[in-house]
PDB file of C-alpha atoms in Angstrom:
ATOM      1  CA  ASP A 200      -0.061   0.004   0.032  1.00 39.00           C
ATOM      2  CA  THR A 201       2.816   2.573  -0.305  1.00 39.00           C
ATOM      3  CA  VAL A 202       3.144   1.832  -4.222  1.00 38.00           C
ATOM      4  CA  ASN A 203       1.763   4.971  -5.375  1.00 40.00           C
ATOM      5  CA  SER A 204       2.756   7.450  -8.231  1.00 41.00           C
ATOM      6  CA  THR A 205       2.552  10.222  -5.211  1.00 47.00           C
ATOM      7  CA  ASN A 206       4.739   8.915  -2.604  1.00 47.00           C
ATOM      8  CA  GLN A 207       8.793   8.232  -2.816  1.00 46.00           C
ATOM      9  CA  VAL A 208       9.519   5.387  -1.217  1.00 47.00           C
ATOM     10  CA  THR A 209      13.072   5.436   0.068  1.00 48.00           C
ATOM     11  CA  SER A 210      15.662   2.655   0.973  1.00 49.00           C
ATOM     12  CA  VAL A 211      15.931   2.522   4.858  1.00 54.00           C
ATOM     13  CA  SER A 212      20.055   2.198   5.477  1.00 56.00           C
ATOM     14  CA  MET A 213      20.345   1.477   8.577  1.00 53.00           C
ATOM     15  CA  ILE A 214      23.743   1.755  10.864  1.00 51.00           C
ATOM     16  CA  HIS A 215      24.497   0.826  14.328  1.00 46.00           C
ATOM     17  CA  LYS A 216      25.374   3.829  15.889  1.00 43.00           C
ATOM     18  CA  LYS A 217      26.184   2.291  19.357  1.00 43.00           C
ATOM     19  CA  LEU A 218      25.686  -1.159  20.730  1.00 53.00           C
ATOM     20  CA  ALA A 219      26.739  -2.529  24.155  1.00 58.00           C
ATOM     21  CA  LEU A 220      25.752  -6.183  25.104  1.00 66.00           C
ATOM     22  CA  GLY A 221      23.700  -6.733  22.037  1.00 73.00           C
ATOM     23  CA  SER A 222      23.662  -7.527  18.381  1.00 78.00           C
ATOM     24  CA  ILE A 223      21.586  -6.332  15.440  1.00 80.00           C
ATOM     25  CA  GLU A 224      20.869  -8.026  12.022  1.00 78.00           C
ATOM     26  CA  VAL A 225      19.605  -6.427   9.095  1.00 76.00           C
ATOM     27  CA  LEU A 226      17.646  -9.388   7.036  1.00 79.00           C
ATOM     28  CA  THR A 227      16.041  -9.155   3.839  1.00 77.00           C
ATOM     29  CA  ASN A 228      12.985  -7.432   3.123  1.00 80.00           C
ATOM     30  CA  ASN A 229      13.754  -4.407   5.353  1.00 85.00           C
ATOM     31  CA  THR A 230      13.930  -6.359   8.325  1.00 89.00           C
ATOM     32  CA  ILE A 231      16.068  -6.245  11.345  1.00 90.00           C
ATOM     33  CA  LYS A 232      16.475  -8.029  14.487  1.00 92.00           C
ATOM     34  CA  LYS A 233      18.109  -8.332  17.979  1.00 91.00           C
ATOM     35  CA  THR A 234      20.376 -11.442  17.289  1.00 89.00           C
ATOM     36  CA  ALA A 235      22.706 -11.575  20.752  1.00 87.00           C
ATOM     37  CA  GLY A 236      23.373 -10.565  23.949  1.00 86.00           C
ATOM     38  CA  VAL A 237      21.332 -10.044  27.250  1.00 88.00           C
ATOM     39  CA  ASP A 238      18.008  -9.006  27.972  1.00 91.00           C
ATOM     40  CA  GLY A 239      18.261  -5.086  28.148  1.00 89.00           C
ATOM     41  CA  TRP A 240      17.797  -1.824  25.925  1.00 88.00           C
ATOM     42  CA  ASN A 241      21.355  -2.725  24.725  1.00 85.00           C
ATOM     43  CA  ALA A 242      21.157  -2.661  20.842  1.00 85.00           C
ATOM     44  CA  GLY A 243      19.520  -0.794  18.319  1.00 85.00           C
ATOM     45  CA  THR A 244      20.047   0.824  14.811  1.00 85.00           C
ATOM     46  CA  SER A 245      19.048   3.999  13.382  1.00 83.00           C
ATOM     47  CA  SER A 246      18.310   5.219   9.705  1.00 83.00           C
ATOM     48  CA  VAL A 247      21.241   6.757   7.287  1.00 81.00           C
ATOM     49  CA  GLU A 248      18.210   8.589   5.623  1.00 84.00           C
ATOM     50  CA  HIS A 249      16.180  11.242   6.944  1.00 85.00           C
ATOM     51  CA  PHE A 250      12.629  12.777   5.257  1.00 86.00           C
ATOM     52  CA  ASP A 251      12.337  16.298   5.233  1.00 89.00           C
ATOM     53  CA  GLY A 252      11.335  17.770   8.820  1.00 89.00           C
ATOM     54  CA  GLN A 253       8.592  19.903   6.601  1.00 91.00           C
ATOM     55  CA  ALA A 254       7.321  17.193   4.302  1.00 90.00           C
ATOM     56  CA  GLU A 255       4.331  14.941   4.427  1.00 93.00           C
ATOM     57  CA  ALA A 256       5.921  11.524   5.268  1.00 92.00           C
ATOM     58  CA  TYR A 257       5.921   8.126   7.409  1.00 92.00           C
ATOM     59  CA  VAL A 258       7.785   5.216   8.426  1.00 92.00           C
ATOM     60  CA  GLN A 259       5.734   2.089   8.093  1.00 94.00           C
ATOM     61  CA  PHE A 260       6.746  -1.464   9.670  1.00 95.00           C
ATOM     62  CA  GLN A 261       5.108  -4.600  10.561  1.00 97.00           C
ATOM     63  CA  MET A 262       5.557  -6.078  14.207  1.00 97.00           C
ATOM     64  CA  ALA A 263       6.589  -9.746  13.739  1.00 96.00           C
ATOM     65  CA  GLN A 264       5.782 -10.971  17.054  1.00 95.00           C
ATOM     66  CA  THR A 265       4.733 -10.098  20.521  1.00 97.00           C
ATOM     67  CA  GLY A 266       6.132 -10.624  23.689  1.00 96.00           C
ATOM     68  CA  LYS A 267       9.475  -8.935  22.672  1.00 96.00           C
ATOM     69  CA  SER A 268      10.181  -5.425  23.623  1.00 97.00           C
ATOM     70  CA  ILE A 269      10.630  -2.837  21.032  1.00 96.00           C
ATOM     71  CA  LYS A 270      11.021   0.684  20.392  1.00 94.00           C
ATOM     72  CA  ILE A 271      10.853   2.361  17.138  1.00 94.00           C
ATOM     73  CA  GLY A 272      10.383   5.920  16.579  1.00 92.00           C
ATOM     74  CA  LEU A 273      11.481   9.168  14.998  1.00 92.00           C
ATOM     75  CA  THR A 274      14.410  11.373  16.214  1.00 89.00           C
ATOM     76  CA  HIS A 275      16.423  14.515  15.246  1.00 87.00           C
ATOM     77  CA  ASN A 276      19.657  12.889  16.223  1.00 77.00           C
ATOM     78  CA  ASP A 277      20.106   9.034  17.703  1.00 65.00           C
ATOM     79  CA  ILE A 278      22.244  10.013  20.582  1.00 62.00           C
ATOM     80  CA  ASP A 279      22.076   6.021  21.902  1.00 60.00           C
ATOM     81  CA  TYR A 280      21.065   2.499  21.664  1.00 59.00           C
ATOM     82  CA  ILE A 281      18.112   3.113  24.447  1.00 60.00           C
ATOM     83  CA  ASN A 282      16.279   6.522  23.217  1.00 65.00           C
ATOM     84  CA  THR A 283      14.143   6.861  20.396  1.00 63.00           C
ATOM     85  CA  ALA A 284      12.702   9.525  21.514  1.00 70.00           C
ATOM     86  CA  PRO A 285      11.103  12.274  20.962  1.00 86.00           C
ATOM     87  CA  TYR A 286       8.443  10.337  18.933  1.00 92.00           C
ATOM     88  CA  GLN A 287       8.238   6.858  20.043  1.00 93.00           C
ATOM     89  CA  MET A 288       6.540   3.976  20.302  1.00 96.00           C
ATOM     90  CA  LEU A 289       6.932   1.101  22.588  1.00 96.00           C
ATOM     91  CA  PHE A 290       5.965  -2.541  22.060  1.00 97.00           C
ATOM     92  CA  THR A 291       5.906  -4.881  24.775  1.00 97.00           C
ATOM     93  CA  GLY A 292       3.796  -7.749  25.611  1.00 97.00           C
ATOM     94  CA  THR A 293       1.075  -7.215  23.139  1.00 98.00           C
ATOM     95  CA  ASP A 294       0.180  -3.429  24.398  1.00 98.00           C
ATOM     96  CA  VAL A 295       1.872  -0.284  22.458  1.00 98.00           C
ATOM     97  CA  PHE A 296       2.669   2.754  24.353  1.00 97.00           C
ATOM     98  CA  VAL A 297       2.983   6.314  23.488  1.00 96.00           C
ATOM     99  CA  GLU A 298       3.809   9.207  25.568  1.00 94.00           C
ATOM    100  CA  ASP A 299       3.946   6.609  28.640  1.00 94.00           C
ATOM    101  CA  GLN A 300       0.077   5.572  28.033  1.00 96.00           C
ATOM    102  CA  GLN A 301      -0.927   2.422  26.814  1.00 97.00           C
ATOM    103  CA  ARG A 302      -2.701   3.494  23.348  1.00 97.00           C
ATOM    104  CA  THR A 303      -3.713   0.172  21.645  1.00 98.00           C
ATOM    105  CA  THR A 304      -2.453  -3.679  21.788  1.00 98.00           C
ATOM    106  CA  TYR A 305      -1.198  -5.702  18.857  1.00 98.00           C
ATOM    107  CA  ILE A 306      -0.690  -9.015  17.756  1.00 97.00           C
ATOM    108  CA  THR A 307       1.654 -10.917  15.475  1.00 97.00           C
ATOM    109  CA  GLY A 308       1.770  -9.234  11.999  1.00 97.00           C
ATOM    110  CA  ASP A 309      -0.083  -5.845  12.871  1.00 98.00           C
ATOM    111  CA  TRP A 310       1.065  -3.167  10.622  1.00 97.00           C
ATOM    112  CA  PHE A 311       2.061   0.405  12.298  1.00 97.00           C
ATOM    113  CA  ARG A 312       3.218   3.702  11.026  1.00 96.00           C
ATOM    114  CA  ILE A 313       4.573   7.073  12.544  1.00 96.00           C
ATOM    115  CA  ARG A 314       3.535   9.440  10.295  1.00 95.00           C
ATOM    116  CA  HIS A 315       4.511  13.614  10.241  1.00 94.00           C
ATOM    117  CA  ASP A 316       1.437  15.158   9.415  1.00 93.00           C
ATOM    118  CA  SER A 317       2.996  18.550   7.635  1.00 91.00           C
ATOM    119  CA  VAL A 318      -0.105  20.835   7.644  1.00 92.00           C
ATOM    120  CA  ASN A 319      -0.423  20.506  11.762  1.00 94.00           C
ATOM    121  CA  ASN A 320       3.245  20.005  12.622  1.00 94.00           C
ATOM    122  CA  ARG A 321       2.041  17.076  14.430  1.00 95.00           C
ATOM    123  CA  ILE A 322       2.996  13.304  14.789  1.00 96.00           C
ATOM    124  CA  LEU A 323       0.429  10.879  14.065  1.00 97.00           C
ATOM    125  CA  TYR A 324       0.954   7.173  15.282  1.00 97.00           C
ATOM    126  CA  GLN A 325      -1.473   5.000  13.302  1.00 97.00           C
ATOM    127  CA  LYS A 326      -2.348   1.270  13.279  1.00 97.00           C
ATOM    128  CA  ARG A 327      -3.846  -0.652   9.930  1.00 96.00           C
ATOM    129  CA  GLY A 328      -7.171  -1.975  10.737  1.00 94.00           C
ATOM    130  CA  THR A 329      -8.765  -5.304   8.813  1.00 92.00           C
ATOM    131  CA  ASP A 330      -9.952  -2.926   6.021  1.00 91.00           C
ATOM    132  CA  LEU A 331      -6.125  -2.492   5.496  1.00 92.00           C
ATOM    133  CA  LEU A 332      -6.860   1.321   6.255  1.00 93.00           C
ATOM    134  CA  TYR A 333      -4.599   3.395   8.637  1.00 94.00           C
ATOM    135  CA  SER A 334      -6.195   4.828  11.255  1.00 95.00           C
ATOM    136  CA  THR A 335      -4.640   7.517  14.303  1.00 97.00           C
ATOM    137  CA  ILE A 336      -4.964   5.922  16.992  1.00 97.00           C
ATOM    138  CA  TYR A 337      -2.879   8.637  18.756  1.00 97.00           C
ATOM    139  CA  THR A 338      -1.826  12.371  17.835  1.00 97.00           C
ATOM    140  CA  HIS A 339       1.555  13.763  19.670  1.00 96.00           C
ATOM    141  CA  SER A 340       0.942  16.424  22.267  1.00 93.00           C
ATOM    142  CA  GLY A 341       3.514  18.400  20.935  1.00 92.00           C
ATOM    143  CA  THR A 342       4.411  19.935  17.707  1.00 92.00           C
ATOM    144  CA  THR A 343       7.161  19.539  15.348  1.00 93.00           C
ATOM    145  CA  ASP A 344       9.938  22.140  14.581  1.00 92.00           C
ATOM    146  CA  GLY A 345      10.848  21.672  10.936  1.00 91.00           C
ATOM    147  CA  ARG A 346      13.983  19.736  11.627  1.00 92.00           C
ATOM    148  CA  ASP A 347      14.544  16.610   9.657  1.00 92.00           C
ATOM    149  CA  PHE A 348      13.502  13.082  10.830  1.00 91.00           C
ATOM    150  CA  TYR A 349      15.265   9.903  11.339  1.00 89.00           C
ATOM    151  CA  LEU A 350      13.993   6.304  12.131  1.00 89.00           C
ATOM    152  CA  ASP A 351      15.351   4.871  15.378  1.00 89.00           C
ATOM    153  CA  THR A 352      15.097   1.921  17.159  1.00 90.00           C
ATOM    154  CA  SER A 353      16.254  -0.107  20.365  1.00 90.00           C
ATOM    155  CA  PHE A 354      15.405  -3.810  20.989  1.00 92.00           C
ATOM    156  CA  TYR A 355      15.014  -4.986  24.828  1.00 93.00           C
ATOM    157  CA  HIS A 356      14.783  -9.133  24.106  1.00 94.00           C
ATOM    158  CA  VAL A 357      16.820 -11.597  21.888  1.00 93.00           C
ATOM    159  CA  ASP A 358      14.901 -12.455  18.813  1.00 94.00           C
ATOM    160  CA  GLY A 359      12.955  -9.281  18.869  1.00 95.00           C
ATOM    161  CA  ARG A 360      12.084  -8.557  15.055  1.00 95.00           C
ATOM    162  CA  ILE A 361      10.639  -5.390  13.065  1.00 95.00           C
ATOM    163  CA  ASN A 362       9.370  -6.458   9.189  1.00 94.00           C
ATOM    164  CA  ASP A 363       9.076  -4.313   6.107  1.00 92.00           C
ATOM    165  CA  ILE A 364      10.116  -1.071   7.230  1.00 91.00           C
ATOM    166  CA  SER A 365       9.923   1.435   4.912  1.00 89.00           C
ATOM    167  CA  MET A 366      10.329   5.604   4.764  1.00 87.00           C
ATOM    168  CA  VAL A 367       7.807   7.332   2.818  1.00 88.00           C
ATOM    169  CA  SER A 368       7.882  10.930   1.439  1.00 85.00           C
ATOM    170  CA  GLY A 369       4.378  12.491  -0.185  1.00 74.00           C
ATOM    171  CA  ALA A 370       4.523  14.279  -3.497  1.00 43.00           C
ATOM    172  CA  GLY A 371       7.527  12.301  -4.479  1.00 34.00           C
ATOM    173  CA  GLU A 372       8.570  11.240  -8.056  1.00 29.00           C
ATOM    174  CA  GLY A 373       7.582   7.885  -8.070  1.00 30.00           C
ATOM    175  CA  VAL A 374       8.941   4.664  -5.982  1.00 32.00           C
ATOM    176  CA  ASN A 375      12.252   4.173  -5.384  1.00 34.00           C
ATOM    177  CA  GLN A 376      13.075   1.168  -2.954  1.00 34.00           C
ATOM    178  CA  GLY A 377      16.205  -0.570  -1.891  1.00 37.00           C
ATOM    179  CA  PRO A 378      17.499  -2.736   1.002  1.00 36.00           C
ATOM    180  CA  ILE A 379      18.671  -1.418   4.495  1.00 36.00           C
ATOM    181  CA  TYR A 380      22.528  -2.284   4.969  1.00 34.00           C
ATOM    182  CA  PRO A 381      24.113  -3.122   8.237  1.00 35.00           C
ATOM    183  CA  TRP A 382      26.491  -0.713   9.302  1.00 31.00           C
ATOM    184  CA  GLY A 383      29.659  -0.676   7.597  1.00 31.00           C
ATOM    185  CA  VAL A 384      28.103  -3.107   4.437  1.00 32.00           C
ATOM    186  CA  GLY A 385      26.057  -0.562   2.363  1.00 34.00           C
ATOM    187  CA  PRO A 386      26.907   0.900  -0.875  1.00 36.00           C
ATOM    188  CA  ALA A 387      29.452   3.143  -1.431  1.00 34.00           C
TER     189      ALA A 387
END
């Protein structure tokens, strides 16, 4: 549902900004997974690409399983492997938290978006329904300030996985999707 002539789908190259006691692997189909380490917020990735902080855009992804705690969000600057703020979703058990409050639940295979509404300078957290349409489950309390957004993730449990990650900007010139690359392996 991201294949549309008015959208620009960007390949999402991931970098391992900092890792402590965990390891991340980038799999096929824009999937990332914590592959090793102890339980803890000790492994994460962030995107090399960004989208314009004044553009209509979103990050879209599928939750691969329940029971694995994962943070995914939009940030202006990836400072560590723990914090994915200011615009993050926390998936834990079967619950989804935004701004420290449970906003919805999820099951394996559910799709989500973190969307920048450029008209209102707001971040919308969206979930795809059984009708395959996305509905807003929460609107962030603050407004955005025009700075660029990067995708940022943090994984608590080994084998936690996020599938089919894409970054989509509106009013693009077509579709251009490519793979994500592990740190140090991407194209030169």
